[in-house]
């Protein structure tokens, strides 16, 4: 398991679920969390979201640039954006400070 | 040369005679000789000239005679000189011959002496060589004799050693035979002892196995579950992981950890990430037989809820090749990454 991918995913879920769930419930898996598959590339990590298990987060919120800014701030200034094709995919740059939106 | 001097003398005498006649004629003095002016005071001039001529002839003859005498003496002297020279030469040659003969004799004597000395030296050298050879032969004979004696002594010693070794070998053979017999007896005794010990041990093991089997059968028959640590199928097995006011966690037989719902008063009972990992690790070690059957996604979901898998790739098209994502999604991801992921 890639520790870097886990940390990024933790930060994404915690940011989007802020105010709704505490850490204990996130860790326990008793809440409805989004599910994704991570692909670690040399310069970025792509989280391909499950279109069904969205964790109650709408596509409009994923595609909102304000959400990207919020996630980038939670990830230490790393560049974050969400792509929309047949599925939603969250891309996080592995190096901080690259083209922060 | 000599004849020219004689002719000059003759000419001088003739001139002297003529001058004497002229002087006698003028002075009246009669010259010495046969023809004098006194004996013939009345003769004429022709007579005087004939007389003078005769005198000249006579003087000339006398001069010639004397000259011949002188020449003869000279010839005689020359012959004598020649003879003396020849004699001296012969004497010198004879002396030289004698001296040469003497020198030759001396040289021959010297050569003979040298040859004699050389031959004597050769003889001496030969004698020395013969002496050396004779000494060497004598030494060889002596050495051979000594070696023969030593060889004989060694042969005798070897014979004695062989005899002694033969005796020793026979003694050792007898001793080895005895030792082998003794060792065989010892091995037999040891084998017998081991056999008895093995039988005893086997008996003890059989008894121990029988006791264990009896205890296990009794436990199964009596329903003593706690003894075999076998939880009921699909039944919850509660393990208290937290003390105090916090509610306990529940671990299912498959290693799943169930967290109870917390009341507002129990919000301080949250776990940190490290504590949660320790709980999962502990649950996995408690159920080793079940751990191998769980998928990676299941274990991942416990560490990062919602993150089903993590794959490390060098390029995004590898995920397309594996069928994990569609080519369209890969193209959009690559385009957004290249464009900076601006707002849509």
CSV table of C-alpha atoms in Angstrom, one decimal:
chain,number,residue,atom,x,y,z
A,1,UNK,CA,0.0,0.0,0.0
A,2,UNK,CA,1.3,3.4,-1.0
A,3,UNK,CA,1.4,5.6,2.1
A,4,UNK,CA,1.3,8.8,0.0
A,5,UNK,CA,-1.9,7.7,-1.8
A,6,UNK,CA,-3.5,6.9,1.6
A,7,UNK,CA,-2.6,10.3,3.0
A,8,UNK,CA,-4.0,12.1,0.0
A,9,UNK,CA,-7.2,10.1,0.1
A,10,UNK,CA,-7.6,10.7,3.8
A,11,UNK,CA,-7.2,14.5,3.2
A,12,UNK,CA,-9.7,14.4,0.4
A,13,UNK,CA,-12.4,12.5,2.3
A,14,UNK,CA,-11.8,14.5,5.5
A,15,UNK,CA,-12.1,17.8,3.6
A,16,UNK,CA,-15.3,16.9,1.8
A,17,UNK,CA,-16.9,15.3,4.9
A,18,UNK,CA,-15.8,18.1,7.2
A,19,UNK,CA,-18.6,19.0,9.6
A,20,UNK,CA,-20.5,15.9,8.8
A,21,UNK,CA,-18.5,13.1,10.3
A,22,UNK,CA,-15.7,12.8,12.8
A,23,UNK,CA,-12.4,10.9,12.4
A,24,UNK,CA,-13.6,7.9,14.4
A,25,UNK,CA,-16.5,7.3,12.0
A,26,UNK,CA,-14.4,7.7,9.0
A,27,UNK,CA,-12.0,5.2,10.3
A,28,UNK,CA,-14.6,2.8,11.3
A,29,UNK,CA,-16.1,2.7,7.9
A,30,UNK,CA,-19.6,3.0,9.4
A,31,UNK,CA,-20.3,6.1,7.4
A,32,UNK,CA,-20.9,6.5,3.7
A,33,UNK,CA,-17.5,7.4,2.2
A,34,UNK,CA,-16.7,7.7,-1.5
A,35,UNK,CA,-14.8,4.8,-3.0
A,36,UNK,CA,-12.0,5.1,-5.6
A,37,UNK,CA,-9.0,3.3,-7.1
A,38,UNK,CA,-5.7,5.1,-6.9
A,39,UNK,CA,-3.0,5.1,-9.7
A,40,UNK,CA,0.4,6.3,-8.6
A,41,UNK,CA,2.3,7.9,-11.4
A,42,UNK,CA,5.8,9.4,-11.2
A,43,UNK,CA,4.5,13.0,-11.0
A,44,UNK,CA,0.9,12.6,-9.8
A,45,UNK,CA,-1.7,10.4,-8.2
A,46,UNK,CA,-5.0,9.8,-9.9
A,47,UNK,CA,-8.1,8.7,-7.9
A,48,UNK,CA,-10.7,7.3,-10.2
A,49,UNK,CA,-14.0,7.6,-8.3
A,50,UNK,CA,-16.7,4.9,-8.2
A,51,UNK,CA,-19.7,6.4,-10.0
A,52,UNK,CA,-22.1,4.6,-7.7
A,53,UNK,CA,-20.5,4.8,-4.3
A,54,UNK,CA,-20.0,8.6,-4.2
A,55,UNK,CA,-20.3,8.9,-0.4
A,56,UNK,CA,-23.1,11.4,-0.9
A,57,UNK,CA,-20.9,13.9,-2.7
A,58,UNK,CA,-22.4,15.1,-5.9
A,59,UNK,CA,-20.6,15.5,-9.2
A,60,UNK,CA,-21.3,19.2,-9.2
A,61,UNK,CA,-19.4,19.5,-6.0
A,62,UNK,CA,-16.5,17.4,-7.4
A,63,UNK,CA,-16.3,19.6,-10.4
A,64,UNK,CA,-16.5,22.9,-8.5
A,65,UNK,CA,-13.1,24.8,-8.7
A,66,UNK,CA,-13.8,26.0,-5.2
A,67,UNK,CA,-13.6,22.4,-4.1
A,68,UNK,CA,-10.3,22.0,-5.9
A,69,UNK,CA,-8.9,25.0,-4.1
A,70,UNK,CA,-10.1,23.6,-0.8
A,71,UNK,CA,-8.5,20.2,-1.5
A,72,UNK,CA,-5.3,21.8,-2.7
A,73,UNK,CA,-5.1,23.8,0.6
A,74,UNK,CA,-5.7,20.6,2.6
A,75,UNK,CA,-2.9,18.8,0.6
A,76,UNK,CA,-0.2,21.3,1.4
A,77,UNK,CA,-0.5,23.4,-1.7
A,78,UNK,CA,-0.4,20.5,-4.2
A,79,UNK,CA,-2.2,21.0,-7.5
A,80,UNK,CA,-5.6,19.4,-7.5
A,81,UNK,CA,-8.2,19.1,-10.2
A,82,UNK,CA,-11.1,16.8,-11.2
A,83,UNK,CA,-11.5,15.5,-14.7
A,84,UNK,CA,-14.8,14.3,-16.1
A,85,UNK,CA,-15.1,11.7,-18.7
A,86,UNK,CA,-17.0,8.5,-18.4
A,87,UNK,CA,-16.0,8.7,-14.7
A,88,UNK,CA,-14.8,11.3,-12.3
A,89,UNK,CA,-11.1,11.3,-11.5
A,90,UNK,CA,-9.2,13.4,-9.0
A,91,UNK,CA,-5.6,14.3,-9.9
A,92,UNK,CA,-3.2,15.4,-7.2
A,93,UNK,CA,0.3,16.5,-8.0
A,94,UNK,CA,3.0,14.8,-6.0
A,95,UNK,CA,5.1,17.9,-5.7
A,96,UNK,CA,3.7,21.0,-3.9
A,97,UNK,CA,3.5,24.4,-5.6
A,98,UNK,CA,2.9,23.3,-9.2
A,99,UNK,CA,0.3,25.6,-10.8
A,100,UNK,CA,-1.9,25.9,-7.9
A,101,UNK,CA,-5.3,27.0,-9.1
B,1,UNK,CA,144.4,7.1,-66.0
B,2,UNK,CA,147.5,5.5,-65.1
B,3,UNK,CA,148.6,5.2,-68.8
B,4,UNK,CA,147.9,8.9,-69.4
B,5,UNK,CA,150.3,9.8,-66.6
B,6,UNK,CA,152.9,7.5,-68.2
B,7,UNK,CA,152.5,9.2,-71.5
B,8,UNK,CA,152.9,12.6,-70.0
B,9,UNK,CA,156.0,11.4,-68.3
B,10,UNK,CA,157.4,10.2,-71.6
B,11,UNK,CA,156.5,13.5,-73.2
B,12,UNK,CA,158.2,15.4,-70.4
B,13,UNK,CA,161.3,13.3,-70.8
B,14,UNK,CA,161.4,13.9,-74.5
B,15,UNK,CA,161.0,17.6,-74.0
B,16,UNK,CA,163.7,17.5,-71.3
B,17,UNK,CA,166.1,15.8,-73.7
B,18,UNK,CA,165.5,18.3,-76.4
B,19,UNK,CA,166.1,21.1,-74.1
B,20,UNK,CA,169.2,19.5,-72.8
B,21,UNK,CA,170.6,19.1,-76.2
B,22,UNK,CA,169.8,22.7,-77.1
B,23,UNK,CA,171.4,23.9,-73.9
B,24,UNK,CA,174.6,21.9,-74.5
B,25,UNK,CA,174.7,23.1,-78.0
B,26,UNK,CA,174.7,26.7,-76.9
B,27,UNK,CA,176.9,26.4,-73.9
B,28,UNK,CA,179.5,23.8,-75.0
B,29,UNK,CA,178.8,21.5,-72.2
B,30,UNK,CA,178.8,17.9,-73.1
B,31,UNK,CA,175.8,16.1,-71.9
B,32,UNK,CA,176.2,12.9,-69.8
B,33,UNK,CA,175.8,9.8,-71.8
B,34,UNK,CA,177.1,7.9,-74.8
B,35,UNK,CA,176.7,10.7,-77.2
B,36,UNK,CA,178.5,13.8,-76.3
B,37,UNK,CA,179.3,17.0,-78.2
B,38,UNK,CA,183.0,16.6,-77.2
B,39,UNK,CA,183.6,13.3,-78.8
B,40,UNK,CA,182.2,14.5,-82.0
B,41,UNK,CA,183.1,18.1,-82.1
B,42,UNK,CA,183.0,18.3,-85.8
B,43,UNK,CA,179.7,16.2,-86.5
B,44,UNK,CA,176.7,17.8,-88.1
B,45,UNK,CA,173.2,18.5,-86.8
B,46,UNK,CA,171.5,15.4,-88.3
B,47,UNK,CA,173.9,13.3,-86.4
B,48,UNK,CA,173.1,15.0,-83.3
B,49,UNK,CA,169.4,14.7,-84.1
B,50,UNK,CA,169.8,11.0,-84.7
B,51,UNK,CA,171.7,10.6,-81.5
B,52,UNK,CA,169.0,12.6,-79.7
B,53,UNK,CA,166.4,10.5,-81.3
B,54,UNK,CA,168.2,7.4,-80.3
B,55,UNK,CA,168.5,8.7,-76.9
B,56,UNK,CA,164.8,9.6,-76.9
B,57,UNK,CA,164.0,6.2,-78.2
B,58,UNK,CA,166.2,4.7,-75.6
B,59,UNK,CA,164.7,6.8,-72.9
B,60,UNK,CA,161.4,6.0,-74.2
B,61,UNK,CA,162.2,2.3,-74.2
B,62,UNK,CA,163.6,2.7,-70.7
B,63,UNK,CA,160.5,4.5,-69.7
B,64,UNK,CA,158.3,2.0,-71.3
B,65,UNK,CA,160.3,-0.7,-69.6
B,66,UNK,CA,160.0,1.0,-66.3
B,67,UNK,CA,156.4,1.6,-67.0
B,68,UNK,CA,156.0,-2.0,-67.7
B,69,UNK,CA,157.9,-2.8,-64.6
B,70,UNK,CA,155.6,-0.5,-62.7
B,71,UNK,CA,152.6,-2.0,-64.4
B,72,UNK,CA,153.8,-5.4,-63.7
B,73,UNK,CA,154.5,-4.5,-60.1
B,74,UNK,CA,151.1,-2.9,-60.0
B,75,UNK,CA,149.5,-6.0,-61.5
B,76,UNK,CA,151.5,-8.0,-59.1
B,77,UNK,CA,150.4,-5.8,-56.3
B,78,UNK,CA,146.8,-6.0,-57.5
B,79,UNK,CA,147.1,-9.7,-57.7
B,80,UNK,CA,148.6,-9.8,-54.3
B,81,UNK,CA,145.9,-7.5,-53.1
B,82,UNK,CA,143.4,-9.7,-54.8
B,83,UNK,CA,144.9,-12.8,-53.3
B,84,UNK,CA,145.1,-11.1,-49.9
B,85,UNK,CA,141.6,-10.0,-50.2
B,86,UNK,CA,140.6,-13.5,-51.2
B,87,UNK,CA,142.5,-14.9,-48.4
B,88,UNK,CA,141.0,-12.5,-46.0
B,89,UNK,CA,137.7,-13.2,-47.4
B,90,UNK,CA,138.2,-16.9,-47.2
B,91,UNK,CA,139.5,-16.4,-43.7
B,92,UNK,CA,136.5,-14.3,-42.9
B,93,UNK,CA,134.2,-16.8,-44.4
B,94,UNK,CA,135.9,-19.5,-42.6
B,95,UNK,CA,135.6,-17.6,-39.4
B,96,UNK,CA,132.1,-16.8,-40.1
B,97,UNK,CA,131.4,-20.3,-40.9
B,98,UNK,CA,133.0,-21.4,-37.7
B,99,UNK,CA,131.2,-18.8,-35.7
B,100,UNK,CA,127.9,-19.8,-37.4
B,101,UNK,CA,128.7,-23.4,-36.7
B,102,UNK,CA,129.4,-22.6,-33.1
B,103,UNK,CA,126.2,-20.5,-32.9
B,104,UNK,CA,124.3,-23.3,-34.5
B,105,UNK,CA,125.8,-25.7,-32.1
B,106,UNK,CA,124.9,-23.4,-29.3
B,107,UNK,CA,121.4,-23.0,-30.6
B,108,UNK,CA,121.1,-26.7,-31.0
B,109,UNK,CA,122.4,-27.2,-27.6
B,110,UNK,CA,119.9,-24.7,-26.3
B,111,UNK,CA,117.0,-26.3,-28.2
B,112,UNK,CA,118.1,-29.7,-27.1
B,113,UNK,CA,118.3,-28.5,-23.5
B,114,UNK,CA,114.8,-26.8,-23.8
B,115,UNK,CA,113.4,-29.9,-25.4
B,116,UNK,CA,115.0,-31.9,-22.7
B,117,UNK,CA,113.5,-29.6,-20.1
B,118,UNK,CA,110.1,-29.7,-21.8
B,119,UNK,CA,110.2,-33.4,-22.0
B,120,UNK,CA,111.2,-33.6,-18.4
B,121,UNK,CA,108.3,-31.2,-17.6
B,122,UNK,CA,105.9,-33.4,-19.6
B,123,UNK,CA,107.2,-36.4,-17.8
B,124,UNK,CA,106.7,-34.7,-14.5
B,125,UNK,CA,103.1,-33.7,-15.5
B,126,UNK,CA,102.4,-37.2,-16.7
B,127,UNK,CA,103.9,-38.6,-13.5
B,128,UNK,CA,101.7,-36.2,-11.5
B,129,UNK,CA,98.6,-37.2,-13.5
B,130,UNK,CA,99.4,-40.9,-13.1
B,131,UNK,CA,99.9,-40.2,-9.4
B,132,UNK,CA,96.6,-38.4,-9.1
B,133,UNK,CA,94.8,-41.2,-11.1
B,134,UNK,CA,96.4,-43.7,-8.9
B,135,UNK,CA,95.2,-41.8,-5.8
B,136,UNK,CA,91.8,-41.4,-7.2
B,137,UNK,CA,91.5,-45.0,-8.0
B,138,UNK,CA,92.7,-45.8,-4.5
B,139,UNK,CA,90.1,-43.4,-3.1
B,140,UNK,CA,87.4,-44.9,-5.2
B,141,UNK,CA,88.4,-48.3,-4.1
B,142,UNK,CA,88.4,-47.1,-0.5
B,143,UNK,CA,85.0,-45.4,-0.9
B,144,UNK,CA,83.6,-48.5,-2.6
B,145,UNK,CA,84.8,-50.6,0.2
B,146,UNK,CA,83.4,-48.2,2.7
B,147,UNK,CA,80.1,-48.1,0.9
B,148,UNK,CA,80.0,-51.8,0.6
B,149,UNK,CA,80.6,-52.0,4.3
B,150,UNK,CA,77.9,-49.5,5.0
B,151,UNK,CA,75.5,-51.1,2.7
B,152,UNK,CA,76.1,-54.4,4.3
B,153,UNK,CA,75.5,-52.7,7.7
B,154,UNK,CA,72.3,-51.1,6.4
B,155,UNK,CA,71.1,-54.3,5.0
B,156,UNK,CA,71.7,-56.0,8.3
B,157,UNK,CA,69.9,-53.2,10.1
B,158,UNK,CA,67.0,-53.3,7.6
B,159,UNK,CA,66.8,-57.0,8.1
B,160,UNK,CA,66.6,-56.5,11.8
B,161,UNK,CA,64.0,-53.7,11.4
B,162,UNK,CA,62.0,-55.9,9.1
B,163,UNK,CA,62.0,-58.7,11.5
B,164,UNK,CA,61.1,-56.4,14.3
B,165,UNK,CA,58.3,-54.7,12.3
B,166,UNK,CA,57.0,-58.1,11.3
B,167,UNK,CA,56.8,-59.0,14.9
B,168,UNK,CA,55.2,-55.7,15.7
B,169,UNK,CA,52.7,-56.1,12.9
B,170,UNK,CA,51.8,-59.5,14.0
B,171,UNK,CA,51.4,-58.2,17.6
B,172,UNK,CA,49.3,-55.3,16.3
B,173,UNK,CA,47.2,-57.5,14.2
B,174,UNK,CA,46.5,-59.7,17.2
B,175,UNK,CA,45.8,-56.6,19.2
B,176,UNK,CA,43.5,-55.1,16.5
B,177,UNK,CA,41.7,-58.3,16.3
B,178,UNK,CA,41.1,-58.3,20.0
B,179,UNK,CA,40.1,-54.6,19.9
B,180,UNK,CA,37.7,-55.3,17.0
B,181,UNK,CA,36.2,-58.1,19.0
B,182,UNK,CA,35.9,-55.8,22.0
B,183,UNK,CA,34.5,-53.0,19.9
B,184,UNK,CA,31.9,-55.3,18.4
B,185,UNK,CA,30.9,-56.4,21.8
B,186,UNK,CA,30.6,-52.8,22.9
B,187,UNK,CA,28.6,-51.8,19.9
B,188,UNK,CA,26.3,-54.7,20.5
B,189,UNK,CA,25.8,-53.6,24.1
B,190,UNK,CA,25.2,-50.0,23.0
B,191,UNK,CA,22.7,-51.1,20.3
B,192,UNK,CA,20.9,-53.2,22.8
B,193,UNK,CA,20.8,-50.2,25.2
B,194,UNK,CA,19.5,-47.9,22.5
B,195,UNK,CA,16.9,-50.3,21.5
B,196,UNK,CA,15.7,-50.6,25.0
B,197,UNK,CA,15.7,-46.8,25.4
B,198,UNK,CA,13.8,-46.4,22.1
B,199,UNK,CA,11.2,-48.8,23.2
B,200,UNK,CA,10.8,-47.0,26.5
B,201,UNK,CA,10.5,-43.6,24.7
B,202,UNK,CA,8.0,-45.0,22.3
B,203,UNK,CA,5.9,-46.3,25.1
B,204,UNK,CA,6.0,-42.9,26.8
B,205,UNK,CA,5.0,-41.1,23.7
B,206,UNK,CA,2.1,-43.5,23.1
B,207,UNK,CA,0.9,-42.9,26.6
B,208,UNK,CA,1.2,-39.1,26.3
B,209,UNK,CA,-0.7,-39.1,23.0
B,210,UNK,CA,-3.4,-41.2,24.5
B,211,UNK,CA,-3.7,-38.8,27.4
B,212,UNK,CA,-3.9,-35.8,25.1
B,213,UNK,CA,-6.4,-37.5,22.9
B,214,UNK,CA,-8.5,-38.4,25.9
B,215,UNK,CA,-8.4,-34.8,27.2
B,216,UNK,CA,-9.3,-33.4,23.8
B,217,UNK,CA,-12.2,-35.9,23.4
B,218,UNK,CA,-13.4,-35.0,26.8
B,219,UNK,CA,-13.2,-31.3,26.0
B,220,UNK,CA,-15.2,-31.7,22.8
B,221,UNK,CA,-17.7,-33.9,24.5
B,222,UNK,CA,-18.1,-31.6,27.4
B,223,UNK,CA,-18.4,-28.5,25.1
B,224,UNK,CA,-15.3,-26.8,26.5
B,225,UNK,CA,-15.0,-24.2,23.8
B,226,UNK,CA,-12.6,-22.0,25.6
B,227,UNK,CA,-10.1,-24.7,25.7
B,228,UNK,CA,-9.8,-25.0,21.9
B,229,UNK,CA,-10.3,-21.3,21.2
B,230,UNK,CA,-12.8,-21.9,18.5
B,231,UNK,CA,-15.4,-19.2,18.3
B,232,UNK,CA,-18.9,-20.1,17.1
B,233,UNK,CA,-19.5,-19.8,13.4
B,234,UNK,CA,-20.3,-16.2,12.4
B,235,UNK,CA,-20.8,-15.4,16.1
B,236,UNK,CA,-19.4,-12.2,17.4
B,237,UNK,CA,-16.4,-12.5,19.7
B,238,UNK,CA,-16.1,-9.5,21.9
B,239,UNK,CA,-12.7,-8.4,22.9
B,240,UNK,CA,-12.3,-5.4,25.1
B,241,UNK,CA,-9.8,-3.1,23.5
B,242,UNK,CA,-10.5,0.0,25.5
B,243,UNK,CA,-10.9,0.4,29.2
B,244,UNK,CA,-12.8,3.0,31.1
B,245,UNK,CA,-16.0,4.7,30.0
B,246,UNK,CA,-15.4,4.0,26.3
B,247,UNK,CA,-17.4,1.1,24.8
B,248,UNK,CA,-15.5,-1.9,23.7
B,249,UNK,CA,-14.7,-2.8,20.1
B,250,UNK,CA,-16.0,-6.0,18.5
B,251,UNK,CA,-13.8,-8.3,16.4
B,252,UNK,CA,-15.5,-10.8,14.2
B,253,UNK,CA,-14.0,-14.2,13.4
B,254,UNK,CA,-12.9,-13.0,9.9
B,255,UNK,CA,-10.9,-10.2,11.5
B,256,UNK,CA,-13.4,-7.4,10.9
B,257,UNK,CA,-13.4,-4.8,13.6
B,258,UNK,CA,-16.8,-3.3,14.5
B,259,UNK,CA,-16.9,0.0,16.2
B,260,UNK,CA,-19.9,0.9,18.4
B,261,UNK,CA,-21.8,4.1,17.9
B,262,UNK,CA,-20.7,6.7,20.3
B,263,UNK,CA,-22.9,8.9,22.4
B,264,UNK,CA,-22.2,12.6,22.7
B,265,UNK,CA,-20.6,11.9,26.1
B,266,UNK,CA,-18.2,9.4,24.5
B,267,UNK,CA,-16.8,11.6,21.8
B,268,UNK,CA,-13.4,11.5,23.5
B,269,UNK,CA,-13.2,7.8,22.7
B,270,UNK,CA,-11.9,8.4,19.2
B,271,UNK,CA,-8.8,6.6,18.0
B,272,UNK,CA,-5.9,8.1,16.3
B,273,UNK,CA,-4.7,6.6,13.0
B,274,UNK,CA,-1.8,4.8,14.7
B,275,UNK,CA,-4.1,3.3,17.3
B,276,UNK,CA,-6.4,2.2,14.5
B,277,UNK,CA,-3.6,0.4,12.7
B,278,UNK,CA,-2.6,-1.3,15.9
B,279,UNK,CA,-6.2,-2.6,16.3
B,280,UNK,CA,-6.2,-3.9,12.7
B,281,UNK,CA,-2.8,-5.5,13.1
B,282,UNK,CA,-3.8,-7.1,16.3
B,283,UNK,CA,-7.1,-8.4,14.7
B,284,UNK,CA,-5.1,-9.9,11.8
B,285,UNK,CA,-2.7,-11.7,14.0
B,286,UNK,CA,-5.5,-13.1,16.1
B,287,UNK,CA,-7.0,-14.7,13.0
B,288,UNK,CA,-4.2,-15.9,10.9
B,289,UNK,CA,-6.2,-18.7,9.2
B,290,UNK,CA,-8.6,-16.1,7.9
B,291,UNK,CA,-6.1,-13.5,6.8
B,292,UNK,CA,-5.0,-15.2,3.7
B,293,UNK,CA,-8.5,-15.3,2.3
B,294,UNK,CA,-9.1,-11.6,2.5
B,295,UNK,CA,-8.4,-9.5,-0.5
B,296,UNK,CA,-6.1,-6.6,-0.7
B,297,UNK,CA,-9.1,-4.2,-1.2
B,298,UNK,CA,-10.6,-5.4,2.0
B,299,UNK,CA,-7.4,-4.8,3.9
B,300,UNK,CA,-6.9,-1.4,2.2
B,301,UNK,CA,-10.4,-0.3,3.1
B,302,UNK,CA,-9.6,-0.8,6.7
B,303,UNK,CA,-6.5,1.5,6.5
B,304,UNK,CA,-8.0,4.1,4.1
B,305,UNK,CA,-11.8,3.7,4.0
B,306,UNK,CA,-13.1,4.1,0.4
B,307,UNK,CA,-9.7,3.6,-1.2
B,308,UNK,CA,-10.1,0.2,-2.8
B,309,UNK,CA,-6.8,-0.3,-4.6
B,310,UNK,CA,-3.5,1.5,-5.2
B,311,UNK,CA,-1.4,0.7,-8.3
B,312,UNK,CA,1.9,2.2,-9.1
B,313,UNK,CA,2.4,2.9,-12.8
B,314,UNK,CA,5.0,4.6,-14.9
B,315,UNK,CA,2.5,5.8,-17.5
B,316,UNK,CA,-1.3,6.2,-17.5
B,317,UNK,CA,-1.7,4.1,-20.6
B,318,UNK,CA,-0.6,1.1,-18.6
B,319,UNK,CA,-3.9,1.4,-16.7
B,320,UNK,CA,-5.7,1.5,-20.1
B,321,UNK,CA,-3.9,-1.6,-21.2
B,322,UNK,CA,-4.9,-3.4,-18.0
B,323,UNK,CA,-8.5,-2.4,-18.6
B,324,UNK,CA,-8.7,-0.4,-15.3
B,325,UNK,CA,-9.8,2.9,-17.0
B,326,UNK,CA,-11.1,3.7,-20.4
B,327,UNK,CA,-9.0,5.3,-23.1
B,328,UNK,CA,-11.2,8.3,-23.2
B,329,UNK,CA,-10.7,8.9,-19.5
B,330,UNK,CA,-7.0,8.5,-19.9
B,331,UNK,CA,-7.0,11.0,-22.8
B,332,UNK,CA,-9.0,13.6,-20.7
B,333,UNK,CA,-6.7,13.1,-17.7
B,334,UNK,CA,-3.6,13.6,-19.8
B,335,UNK,CA,-5.1,16.7,-21.5
B,336,UNK,CA,-6.1,18.3,-18.2
B,337,UNK,CA,-2.7,17.6,-16.7
B,338,UNK,CA,-1.0,19.2,-19.7
B,339,UNK,CA,-3.3,22.2,-19.7
B,340,UNK,CA,-3.0,22.8,-16.0
B,341,UNK,CA,-6.4,21.4,-15.1
B,342,UNK,CA,-8.3,24.7,-15.6
B,343,UNK,CA,-11.9,25.1,-14.9
B,344,UNK,CA,-14.3,23.5,-17.2
